Amino acid sequence: MKTATLLIPLLPLASFIITGLLGKRYFGVKSHYLSVAAVAVSWLLSLYLIIQVERGEELHWTVYSWIAAGSFKVEIGFLVDQLTAVMLLVVSTVGFMVHVYSIGYMKGDGGYYRFFAYLNLFMFSMFMLILGNNFLMLYIFWEAVGLCSYLLISFWYTKQSAANAGTKAFLVNRVGDFGFGLGIMLIFVTVGTLSYQGVFGSVNLIGSGTLTAICLLLFMGAIGKSAQFPLHVWLPDAMEGPTPVSSLIHAATMVNAGVYMVARANPLFAGSHTAMFVVALVGTFTAIFAASIGLVQNDIKKVLAYSTISQLGYMFAALGVGAWAAGMFHLVAHGFFKGLLFLCSGSVIHALGGEQDMRKMGGLKGKIKITYWTFVIGALAISGFPGLAGFWSKDSILAGAFNSGYWYFWATGIIAAFMTAFYMFRLIFMTFHGKPRDEQAFAHAHESPWSMTGPLIVLAIPSVLIGLALGLPPEDGHIDRFLEPVFEAVKGEVHAFGALDIGLMIFSALIGLAGIGLAWLFYVKRTDLPEKVGARAGILYRLVLNKYWIDEIYFALFINPVRALGRGLWRWVDAGMIDGFANGSAKFFRGVGVVIRPAQSGKVQAYLFSMFLGLLALMAAYFILTL
């Protein structure tokens, strides 16, 4: 296991170095060969580790002592357990499919080699984040995946909106990461170690107030990385990056890092009721808040972006109510069907020559059939259609909230589920059904190459089957039993599956079908209804359409005042005081030079006369002082 564990991150790292240094000169349009091969081998090795963990093996391996300064000791080490295996399944599989998909999507791009190098760097960073066995490694590679996110969002850096989006993502994440860093420092100050084993073994020695502070600070990092309210604003703008980036980083992998971190730190969070409640509250609010915005978005990728924010909220809600396995189950299911949905949206955009506005689409069902049917599968999965992945994972979350007594969280989750089904099939019907709204774009629409449609078919399979494979029997499925050793210390009372649970499952399924039916009524049967409802909703419609003006509020409260402060500091401190002192000193000595410059005439007689006068002055001073 040690060799496989070491090679999983090192292969993408080696590919990044080679492709980054030599790709432009030597590889060119073949830059994907090494990158895809490296990730393919990492994927196979990940499957090997998953099988070994399934057989009951684990790995706790300290490679070497990295930092040793007084009592501060940090080691480079790896931890492979059930939670690691779950994350490896999602990251390696979706990562491999995205690499293959990118061959067709990025074909002809001037930065082709650079794109694959960045993807490899991200895979290395994400693998290390998952495999590390201490909080400092988690933090370092947490920041590394953030760097990769910045590089890939602003990949088309000559496009101003892409450059701005990358900067926005970087700065917003710094807010959350500031708290995350403080939380890790507080852990070390409190227990004297950063290893998972040492920290979790010392939970009982941490005071309740300190424990709550640690958890809330750590959760700040999760709020930023996983785009939860109020730090969600970077993710929709991140759609300026290439679509494969949106699928890999901003749907299926990096944004799950916050969920993984809370799940990994479950002994800490479970020890603080306040922290658990905050996690559930933020997650539940974000789920319905983002879903409401997704109802009216017209950019196909931004609909999926707000959907991602909402589904991540579901995961945090599950963790907050103590349904740990259910939250991770939804992470796995969401990774596959949301990765599929983003790649499908990229196929649509590719077919239409870059168009992303759904109001200019329509009628594409017969032109791009593979994209259409895989898109429908992904939409059904996320909508909780009976039997598909999202049905089982969402039901496990809702059942966990209901059975734990958090009925208000359950009710909010049901409303968010209805919204999800509605906006996803609003997207399907606006994009693929009805008549073409842009005849020129429709005339040139074509199915994507096999390098793009192949990954769609592959990801559609787990979107259908993984719920059955992992979620049965309900409330005690395979994933619950698989993750039991990780969450054993925080496992609550086991709930017996009964008639009430069957009723809740049927109700949640009907809610999802109702959302699909309403979308059909609005966007297929009565296409005049959306405009009428929007007009009657008035300020409420404008509020949601403008994303509650959160960005504008942030500009008014934070960005504009900071800019004004910066301009003031530049004008009065930098230009006025610092530059004024430096420039004033220069002017003073220049004036002195102007005064004494005539004495430096270059005439020997003048210098002798000056020396004579000086000698007379010295003699006069001597006689005066001796009298």
XYZ file of C-alpha atoms in Angstrom:
627
model
C 0.000 0.000 0.000
C 2.882 2.370 0.714
C 4.173 2.391 -2.857
C 0.694 2.963 -4.304
C -0.016 5.724 -1.775
C 3.207 7.521 -2.649
C 2.753 7.201 -6.409
C -0.819 8.504 -6.480
C 0.217 12.148 -5.847
C 3.765 11.948 -7.239
C 2.753 10.900 -10.769
C 0.624 14.037 -11.397
C 3.369 16.159 -9.789
C 6.011 14.738 -12.134
C 3.701 15.260 -15.102
C 3.082 18.865 -14.033
C 6.807 19.598 -13.887
C 7.599 17.955 -17.232
C 4.571 19.329 -19.093
C 4.991 22.789 -17.601
C 8.676 23.043 -18.524
C 8.757 21.202 -21.849
C 5.177 21.222 -23.084
C 5.262 24.420 -25.114
C 8.513 23.599 -26.920
C 8.383 19.825 -27.318
C 4.835 18.513 -26.788
C 2.469 21.111 -28.265
C -0.865 19.489 -29.217
C 0.337 16.231 -27.646
C 0.710 17.796 -24.200
C -2.197 15.735 -22.922
C -0.445 12.385 -23.427
C 1.670 12.448 -20.294
C -0.927 14.316 -18.223
C -3.758 11.907 -18.965
C -1.503 8.866 -18.548
C -0.306 10.064 -15.127
C -3.843 10.610 -13.862
C -4.983 7.286 -15.347
C -2.339 5.413 -13.372
C -3.213 7.388 -10.228
C -6.843 6.402 -10.774
C -5.937 2.712 -11.040
C -3.786 2.945 -7.928
C -6.650 4.682 -6.119
C -8.964 1.804 -7.023
C -6.329 -0.573 -5.653
C -6.243 1.318 -2.338
C -10.031 1.361 -2.171
C -10.112 -2.413 -2.614
C -7.478 -2.861 0.084
C -9.428 -0.672 2.503
C -12.591 -2.596 1.668
C -10.739 -5.739 2.729
C -10.019 -4.157 6.113
C -6.514 -2.760 5.612
C -5.482 0.735 6.671
C -2.255 2.709 6.375
C -0.772 5.028 9.005
C 2.626 5.904 7.570
C 5.080 8.561 8.732
C 7.515 9.200 5.890
C 9.878 11.594 7.643
C 10.056 14.394 10.202
C 9.502 17.627 8.336
C 9.679 20.333 11.013
C 11.172 19.951 14.467
C 11.520 23.212 16.386
C 11.219 22.920 20.131
C 7.849 21.401 20.944
C 6.587 22.053 17.403
C 6.972 18.842 15.416
C 5.311 18.132 12.085
C 5.786 15.030 9.999
C 5.099 14.202 6.378
C 2.783 11.263 6.718
C -0.083 9.498 5.008
C -3.386 8.189 6.316
C -5.422 5.781 4.212
C -8.717 4.755 5.786
C -12.377 4.504 4.779
C -12.884 8.280 4.545
C -9.752 8.629 2.420
C -11.002 5.849 0.152
C -14.339 7.595 -0.406
C -12.626 10.835 -1.394
C -10.131 9.030 -3.638
C -13.035 7.375 -5.461
C -14.573 10.729 -6.367
C -11.415 12.755 -7.014
C -9.553 10.173 -9.097
C -12.543 9.063 -11.193
C -13.912 12.513 -11.989
C -10.372 13.851 -12.414
C -9.516 11.169 -14.956
C -12.746 11.750 -16.907
C -12.168 15.511 -16.953
C -8.642 15.035 -18.305
C -9.978 12.895 -21.154
C -12.825 15.351 -21.810
C -10.383 18.265 -21.957
C -8.599 16.740 -24.956
C -11.561 17.650 -27.135
C -12.799 20.717 -25.285
C -9.450 22.544 -25.182
C -8.316 21.495 -28.665
C -6.693 24.387 -30.506
C -6.264 26.568 -27.402
C -2.995 28.496 -27.284
C -2.385 27.470 -23.677
C -3.108 23.765 -24.253
C 0.062 22.526 -22.519
C -0.375 25.004 -19.666
C -3.946 23.851 -19.051
C -2.965 20.213 -18.627
C -0.012 21.181 -16.435
C -2.354 23.122 -14.132
C -4.805 20.205 -14.022
C -1.973 17.886 -12.969
C -0.864 20.325 -10.264
C -4.404 20.403 -8.947
C -4.637 16.609 -8.876
C -1.365 16.417 -6.927
C -2.570 19.016 -4.417
C -5.975 17.394 -3.962
C -4.494 13.936 -3.494
C -2.094 15.272 -0.858
C -4.924 17.088 0.914
C -6.846 13.809 1.143
C -3.920 11.557 2.040
C -2.178 13.751 4.646
C -2.299 12.655 8.289
C -2.055 16.026 10.046
C -3.645 19.457 10.062
C -0.589 21.307 8.730
C -0.471 19.146 5.593
C -4.204 19.687 5.256
C -3.704 23.452 5.460
C -0.776 23.586 3.024
C -2.535 21.631 0.313
C -5.806 23.397 1.116
C -3.990 26.537 0.007
C -2.402 24.716 -2.936
C -5.766 23.707 -4.395
C -6.839 27.323 -3.895
C -3.844 28.440 -5.950
C -4.756 25.952 -8.690
C -8.323 27.241 -8.610
C -7.050 30.788 -9.148
C -4.787 29.711 -12.023
C -7.546 27.792 -13.772
C -10.378 30.292 -13.243
C -8.210 33.012 -14.775
C -6.739 30.629 -17.362
C -7.938 32.924 -20.173
C -6.240 35.844 -18.418
C -6.518 38.196 -21.396
C -10.269 38.177 -20.787
C -10.891 40.791 -18.109
C -13.908 39.027 -16.581
C -11.847 35.828 -16.139
C -8.967 37.716 -14.502
C -11.427 39.463 -12.154
C -13.143 36.173 -11.284
C -9.827 34.541 -10.402
C -8.884 37.460 -8.176
C -12.301 37.423 -6.511
C -12.065 33.696 -5.773
C -8.579 34.134 -4.325
C -9.519 37.063 -2.073
C -12.820 35.648 -0.799
C -11.135 32.370 0.102
C -8.488 34.274 2.046
C -11.239 35.415 4.430
C -12.219 31.858 5.286
C -8.645 30.603 5.274
C -7.669 33.243 7.831
C -10.052 31.632 10.313
C -8.932 28.159 9.257
C -5.304 29.043 9.980
C -6.201 30.471 13.397
C -8.114 27.296 14.194
C -5.069 25.145 13.438
C -2.863 27.409 15.575
C -5.344 27.137 18.443
C -5.283 23.341 18.103
C -1.500 23.284 18.519
C -1.503 25.741 21.399
C -4.174 23.665 23.157
C -3.002 20.070 22.626
C 0.605 20.493 21.441
C 0.290 18.447 18.241
C -1.250 18.697 14.781
C -1.469 15.003 13.903
C -5.020 13.737 13.509
C -4.372 10.845 15.881
C -2.917 13.077 18.594
C -5.581 15.787 18.301
C -8.571 13.436 18.229
C -7.162 11.467 21.137
C -7.004 14.671 23.219
C -10.549 15.919 22.604
C -11.623 15.133 26.165
C -8.819 17.356 27.493
C -10.034 20.446 25.600
C -12.393 22.826 27.362
C -15.840 23.234 25.845
C -15.351 26.904 25.011
C -11.962 26.294 23.400
C -13.346 23.323 21.471
C -16.214 25.403 20.112
C -13.792 28.167 19.101
C -11.566 25.647 17.286
C -14.513 24.145 15.414
C -15.973 27.483 14.378
C -12.592 28.730 13.154
C -12.065 25.551 11.155
C -15.571 25.885 9.766
C -14.719 29.380 8.547
C -12.280 27.750 6.164
C -14.963 25.320 5.035
C -17.405 28.175 4.417
C -14.912 29.805 2.066
C -13.633 26.709 0.274
C -17.062 25.095 -0.084
C -18.773 28.382 -1.030
C -21.302 28.589 1.800
C -23.151 31.759 2.739
C -21.838 34.434 3.193
C -18.615 33.509 1.312
C -20.427 31.877 -1.611
C -20.031 34.815 -3.985
C -16.824 33.596 -5.652
C -18.194 30.331 -7.064
C -20.715 31.655 -9.636
C -18.068 34.028 -11.019
C -15.612 31.117 -11.214
C -17.648 29.843 -14.165
C -15.487 32.178 -16.275
C -12.915 29.385 -16.333
C -13.007 26.582 -18.924
C -15.900 24.159 -18.354
C -13.656 21.169 -17.485
C -12.346 23.293 -14.620
C -15.886 23.981 -13.449
C -16.585 20.250 -13.420
C -13.375 19.106 -11.739
C -12.664 21.852 -9.233
C -15.878 23.762 -8.673
C -18.360 20.881 -8.663
C -16.843 17.525 -7.835
C -13.568 17.889 -5.940
C -12.092 21.100 -4.506
C -15.337 22.485 -3.141
C -15.810 19.173 -1.333
C -12.631 19.845 0.656
C -14.616 21.743 3.285
C -17.038 18.854 3.710
C -14.125 16.423 3.934
C -12.394 18.561 6.549
C -15.459 18.704 8.816
C -16.016 14.966 8.370
C -12.353 14.229 9.113
C -12.521 16.392 12.255
C -15.733 14.702 13.400
C -14.425 14.002 16.954
C -13.879 17.752 17.408
C -17.197 18.893 15.965
C -19.208 16.185 17.691
C -17.887 17.471 21.011
C -19.463 20.911 20.502
C -23.239 21.128 20.190
C -22.940 24.818 19.298
C -20.541 24.130 16.429
C -22.750 21.315 15.101
C -25.789 23.574 15.172
C -23.903 26.329 13.319
C -22.767 23.854 10.654
C -26.338 22.596 10.179
C -27.794 26.110 10.188
C -25.331 27.512 7.640
C -25.709 24.453 5.425
C -29.499 24.463 5.502
C -29.777 28.188 4.885
C -27.266 28.028 2.035
C -29.153 25.106 0.459
C -32.398 27.028 0.105
C -30.764 30.429 -0.454
C -28.689 29.251 -3.428
C -31.544 27.145 -4.809
C -33.792 30.201 -4.919
C -31.205 32.091 -6.991
C -30.831 29.129 -9.339
C -34.531 29.331 -10.182
C -34.088 32.366 -12.445
C -30.503 32.261 -13.754
C -30.142 32.214 -17.536
C -26.458 31.276 -17.903
C -26.357 27.471 -18.139
C -23.166 27.202 -16.067
C -24.375 29.614 -13.383
C -27.507 27.528 -12.850
C -25.196 24.602 -12.113
C -22.949 26.816 -9.970
C -25.807 27.803 -7.659
C -26.929 24.186 -7.683
C -23.467 23.203 -6.438
C -23.633 25.743 -3.620
C -27.054 24.414 -2.651
C -25.982 20.745 -2.695
C -22.908 21.528 -0.615
C -25.311 23.097 1.860
C -27.149 19.775 1.977
C -23.898 18.022 2.862
C -23.089 20.430 5.680
C -26.649 20.132 6.975
C -26.182 16.370 7.146
C -22.901 16.685 9.052
C -24.422 19.259 11.391
C -27.304 16.996 12.431
C -24.936 14.080 12.966
C -25.770 12.167 9.773
C -22.064 11.805 8.970
C -22.281 8.889 6.563
C -25.273 10.457 4.783
C -23.295 13.642 4.165
C -20.401 11.689 2.664
C -22.834 9.562 0.645
C -24.233 12.712 -0.928
C -20.695 13.967 -1.544
C -19.952 10.834 -3.575
C -23.227 10.886 -5.495
C -23.002 14.622 -6.124
C -19.422 14.315 -7.330
C -20.502 12.011 -10.135
C -23.780 13.577 -11.262
C -22.606 17.178 -10.879
C -19.358 16.407 -12.700
C -21.560 14.890 -15.427
C -23.854 17.940 -15.534
C -20.991 20.403 -15.919
C -19.364 18.353 -18.659
C -22.749 18.135 -20.400
C -23.090 21.912 -20.199
C -19.628 22.181 -21.744
C -20.768 19.911 -24.569
C -23.750 22.204 -25.176
C -21.520 25.281 -25.154
C -19.086 23.538 -27.531
C -21.971 22.625 -29.849
C -23.183 26.240 -29.974
C -19.776 27.821 -30.492
C -19.416 29.251 -26.994
C -23.003 30.344 -26.274
C -24.022 29.984 -22.591
C -27.311 31.915 -22.449
C -30.223 29.469 -22.292
C -32.540 32.119 -23.754
C -30.677 31.651 -27.052
C -30.961 27.865 -27.022
C -33.824 25.436 -27.583
C -34.605 22.538 -29.881
C -31.226 20.835 -29.384
C -32.663 17.484 -28.331
C -32.396 15.946 -31.801
C -29.031 17.474 -32.706
C -26.882 16.429 -29.744
C -28.564 13.227 -28.577
C -25.775 11.800 -26.408
C -25.392 15.111 -24.598
C -29.161 15.367 -24.170
C -29.731 11.935 -22.671
C -26.736 12.080 -20.356
C -27.829 15.572 -19.292
C -31.300 14.220 -18.495
C -29.785 11.396 -16.435
C -27.734 13.897 -14.426
C -30.756 16.168 -13.960
C -32.921 13.264 -12.789
C -30.198 12.146 -10.393
C -29.829 15.546 -8.737
C -33.614 15.990 -8.648
C -34.008 12.868 -6.530
C -35.777 10.753 -9.140
C -36.608 7.365 -7.568
C -33.827 4.824 -7.940
C -31.095 7.214 -9.088
C -28.099 8.320 -7.020
C -29.522 11.572 -5.699
C -32.720 9.899 -4.511
C -30.875 7.657 -2.057
C -28.316 10.203 -0.874
C -30.807 13.038 -0.391
C -33.253 10.749 1.352
C -30.552 9.642 3.774
C -29.874 13.305 4.655
C -33.543 14.220 5.041
C -34.213 11.093 7.073
C -31.213 11.873 9.276
C -32.512 15.391 9.974
C -36.063 14.196 10.635
C -35.086 11.294 12.891
C -32.706 13.537 14.871
C -35.548 15.896 15.686
C -34.422 18.701 13.356
C -37.790 18.965 11.620
C -37.219 22.564 10.551
C -34.032 21.502 8.758
C -35.968 18.640 7.165
C -38.718 21.001 5.966
C -36.154 23.431 4.534
C -34.426 20.540 2.777
C -37.721 19.439 1.218
C -38.331 22.950 -0.146
C -34.785 23.088 -1.532
C -35.329 19.671 -3.159
C -38.441 20.980 -4.920
C -36.526 24.026 -6.153
C -33.673 21.821 -7.368
C -35.971 19.662 -9.473
C -37.639 22.767 -10.904
C -34.526 24.697 -11.937
C -32.761 21.614 -13.307
C -35.629 20.773 -15.635
C -36.117 24.423 -16.438
C -32.551 24.152 -17.759
C -33.376 20.930 -19.670
C -36.528 22.293 -21.268
C -35.074 25.710 -22.165
C -31.951 24.143 -23.668
C -33.206 21.077 -25.489
C -36.970 21.378 -26.025
C -39.216 23.741 -27.920
C -38.169 25.715 -30.961
C -34.677 27.147 -31.559
C -34.427 30.721 -30.295
C -31.247 31.451 -32.256
C -31.471 29.951 -35.733
C -27.860 30.730 -36.636
C -26.460 29.010 -33.555
C -28.869 26.101 -34.013
C -27.821 25.623 -37.630
C -24.186 25.111 -36.604
C -24.943 22.926 -33.566
C -23.233 19.536 -33.634
C -22.487 16.673 -31.277
C -19.160 16.798 -29.458
C -16.304 14.400 -30.326
C -15.943 11.062 -28.557
C -13.222 12.422 -26.307
C -16.010 14.562 -24.799
C -19.085 12.326 -25.069
C -17.232 9.238 -23.808
C -16.713 10.694 -20.304
C -20.378 11.744 -20.274
C -21.471 8.143 -20.781
C -18.992 6.873 -18.188
C -20.147 9.373 -15.540
C -23.820 8.709 -16.326
C -23.406 5.101 -15.159
C -22.565 5.863 -11.495
C -25.150 8.671 -11.558
C -27.703 5.898 -12.043
C -26.228 2.982 -10.136
C -24.069 4.266 -7.286
C -27.073 5.013 -5.099
C -28.193 1.410 -5.380
C -24.666 0.149 -4.769
C -23.970 2.299 -1.709
C -27.363 3.247 -0.295
C -29.180 -0.055 0.149
C -30.637 -0.992 2.518
C -31.870 2.502 3.518
C -30.529 3.902 6.800
C -27.905 1.154 6.958
C -26.495 0.906 3.452
C -23.087 -0.242 2.362
C -21.553 3.211 2.716
C -22.849 3.486 6.294
C -21.182 0.207 7.218
C -18.053 1.088 5.243
C -17.581 4.442 7.023
C -18.574 3.142 10.449
C -14.961 2.855 11.730
C -14.323 6.544 10.926
C -17.488 7.769 12.640
C -17.725 5.090 15.307
C -16.840 7.452 18.151
C -19.566 9.940 17.156
C -22.197 7.511 15.951
C -25.611 8.191 17.415
C -28.416 5.806 18.130
C -29.151 3.530 15.162
C -32.614 4.185 13.764
C -34.638 1.198 12.608
C -36.085 1.650 9.124
C -39.879 1.579 9.296
C -43.171 2.682 7.791
C -42.530 6.348 8.615
C -39.270 6.260 6.675
C -41.024 4.726 3.676
C -43.583 7.511 3.849
C -40.843 10.150 3.975
C -39.125 8.577 0.954
C -42.356 8.585 -1.042
C -43.059 12.179 -0.029
C -39.591 13.420 -1.031
C -39.890 11.563 -4.360
C -43.265 13.185 -5.027
C -41.796 16.588 -4.193
C -39.067 16.083 -6.795
C -41.582 14.904 -9.405
C -43.753 17.941 -8.611
C -40.799 20.236 -9.322
C -40.191 18.505 -12.665
C -43.893 18.744 -13.504
C -44.032 22.450 -12.709
C -40.985 23.086 -14.901
C -42.710 21.191 -17.743
C -45.838 23.327 -17.293
C -43.862 26.594 -17.357
C -41.353 25.868 -20.112
C -43.096 23.360 -22.401
C -46.865 23.518 -21.981
C -47.445 27.184 -21.099
C -44.337 29.134 -22.106
C -46.110 32.417 -21.369
C -46.318 31.671 -17.644
C -42.713 32.528 -16.626
C -43.032 36.117 -17.827
C -46.444 36.532 -16.193
C -45.307 35.080 -12.871
C -42.150 37.201 -12.943
C -44.192 40.345 -13.556
C -46.591 39.543 -10.714
C -43.765 38.661 -8.326
C -42.346 42.164 -8.783
C -39.633 43.050 -6.274
C -39.320 39.412 -5.176
C -38.409 38.340 -8.719
C -35.883 41.171 -9.082
C -34.425 40.307 -5.678
C -33.729 36.714 -6.717
C -32.674 37.639 -10.266
C -30.078 40.025 -8.843
C -28.835 37.388 -6.361
C -30.200 39.374 -3.412
C -27.721 42.123 -4.331
C -25.124 40.426 -2.118
C -22.256 41.521 -4.370
C -23.515 45.086 -4.362
C -23.825 45.027 -0.563
C -20.259 43.735 -0.245
C -19.045 46.482 -2.569
C -20.813 49.117 -0.476
C -19.743 47.762 2.925
C -16.262 46.422 2.261
C -14.745 46.900 -1.176
C -15.479 50.573 -1.783
C -14.466 51.662 1.779
C -11.234 49.645 1.520
C -10.520 51.205 -1.873
C -11.193 54.665 -0.436
C -8.929 53.908 2.522
C -6.233 52.688 0.140
C -6.469 55.828 -1.980
C -6.343 57.966 1.171
C -3.293 56.143 2.509
C -1.598 56.497 -0.856
C -2.357 60.204 -1.133
C -1.579 61.295 2.446
C 0.860 58.712 3.792
C 2.690 57.337 0.777
C 2.713 60.342 -1.544
C 2.380 63.027 1.146
C 4.536 61.848 4.059
C 6.944 59.194 2.806
C 7.510 60.598 -0.672
C 7.375 64.110 0.796
C 10.165 63.355 3.269
C 12.317 61.664 0.633
C 11.730 64.363 -1.989
C 12.115 67.162 0.606
C 15.487 65.781 1.710
C 16.623 65.676 -1.883
C 15.512 69.285 -2.454
C 17.306 70.463 0.700
C 20.648 68.951 -0.252
C 20.246 70.132 -3.814
C 19.871 73.686 -2.435
C 22.989 73.268 -0.315
C 24.808 72.103 -3.417
C 23.676 75.154 -5.349
C 25.129 77.407 -2.626
C 28.536 75.766 -2.345
C 28.932 74.837 -6.001
C 30.646 78.202 -7.002
C 33.478 77.398 -4.597
C 34.370 74.400 -6.731
C 35.694 76.472 -9.683
C 38.723 74.312 -10.569
C 41.165 77.315 -10.242
C 44.266 76.594 -8.147
C 44.649 80.237 -7.154
C 41.152 80.291 -5.706
C 41.797 77.111 -3.719
C 45.098 78.594 -2.341
C 43.287 81.788 -1.389
C 40.585 79.755 0.391
C 43.231 77.785 2.246
C 44.935 81.057 3.261
C 41.669 82.476 4.591
C 41.033 79.231 6.483
C 44.490 79.347 8.010
C 43.930 82.955 9.119
C 40.612 81.966 10.673
C 42.221 79.119 12.606
C 45.034 81.385 13.832
C 42.556 84.043 14.918
C 40.505 81.448 16.787
C 43.610 80.133 18.524
C 44.744 83.559 19.758
C 41.247 84.460 20.931
C 40.911 81.237 22.902
C 44.377 81.532 24.539
C 44.021 85.140 25.689
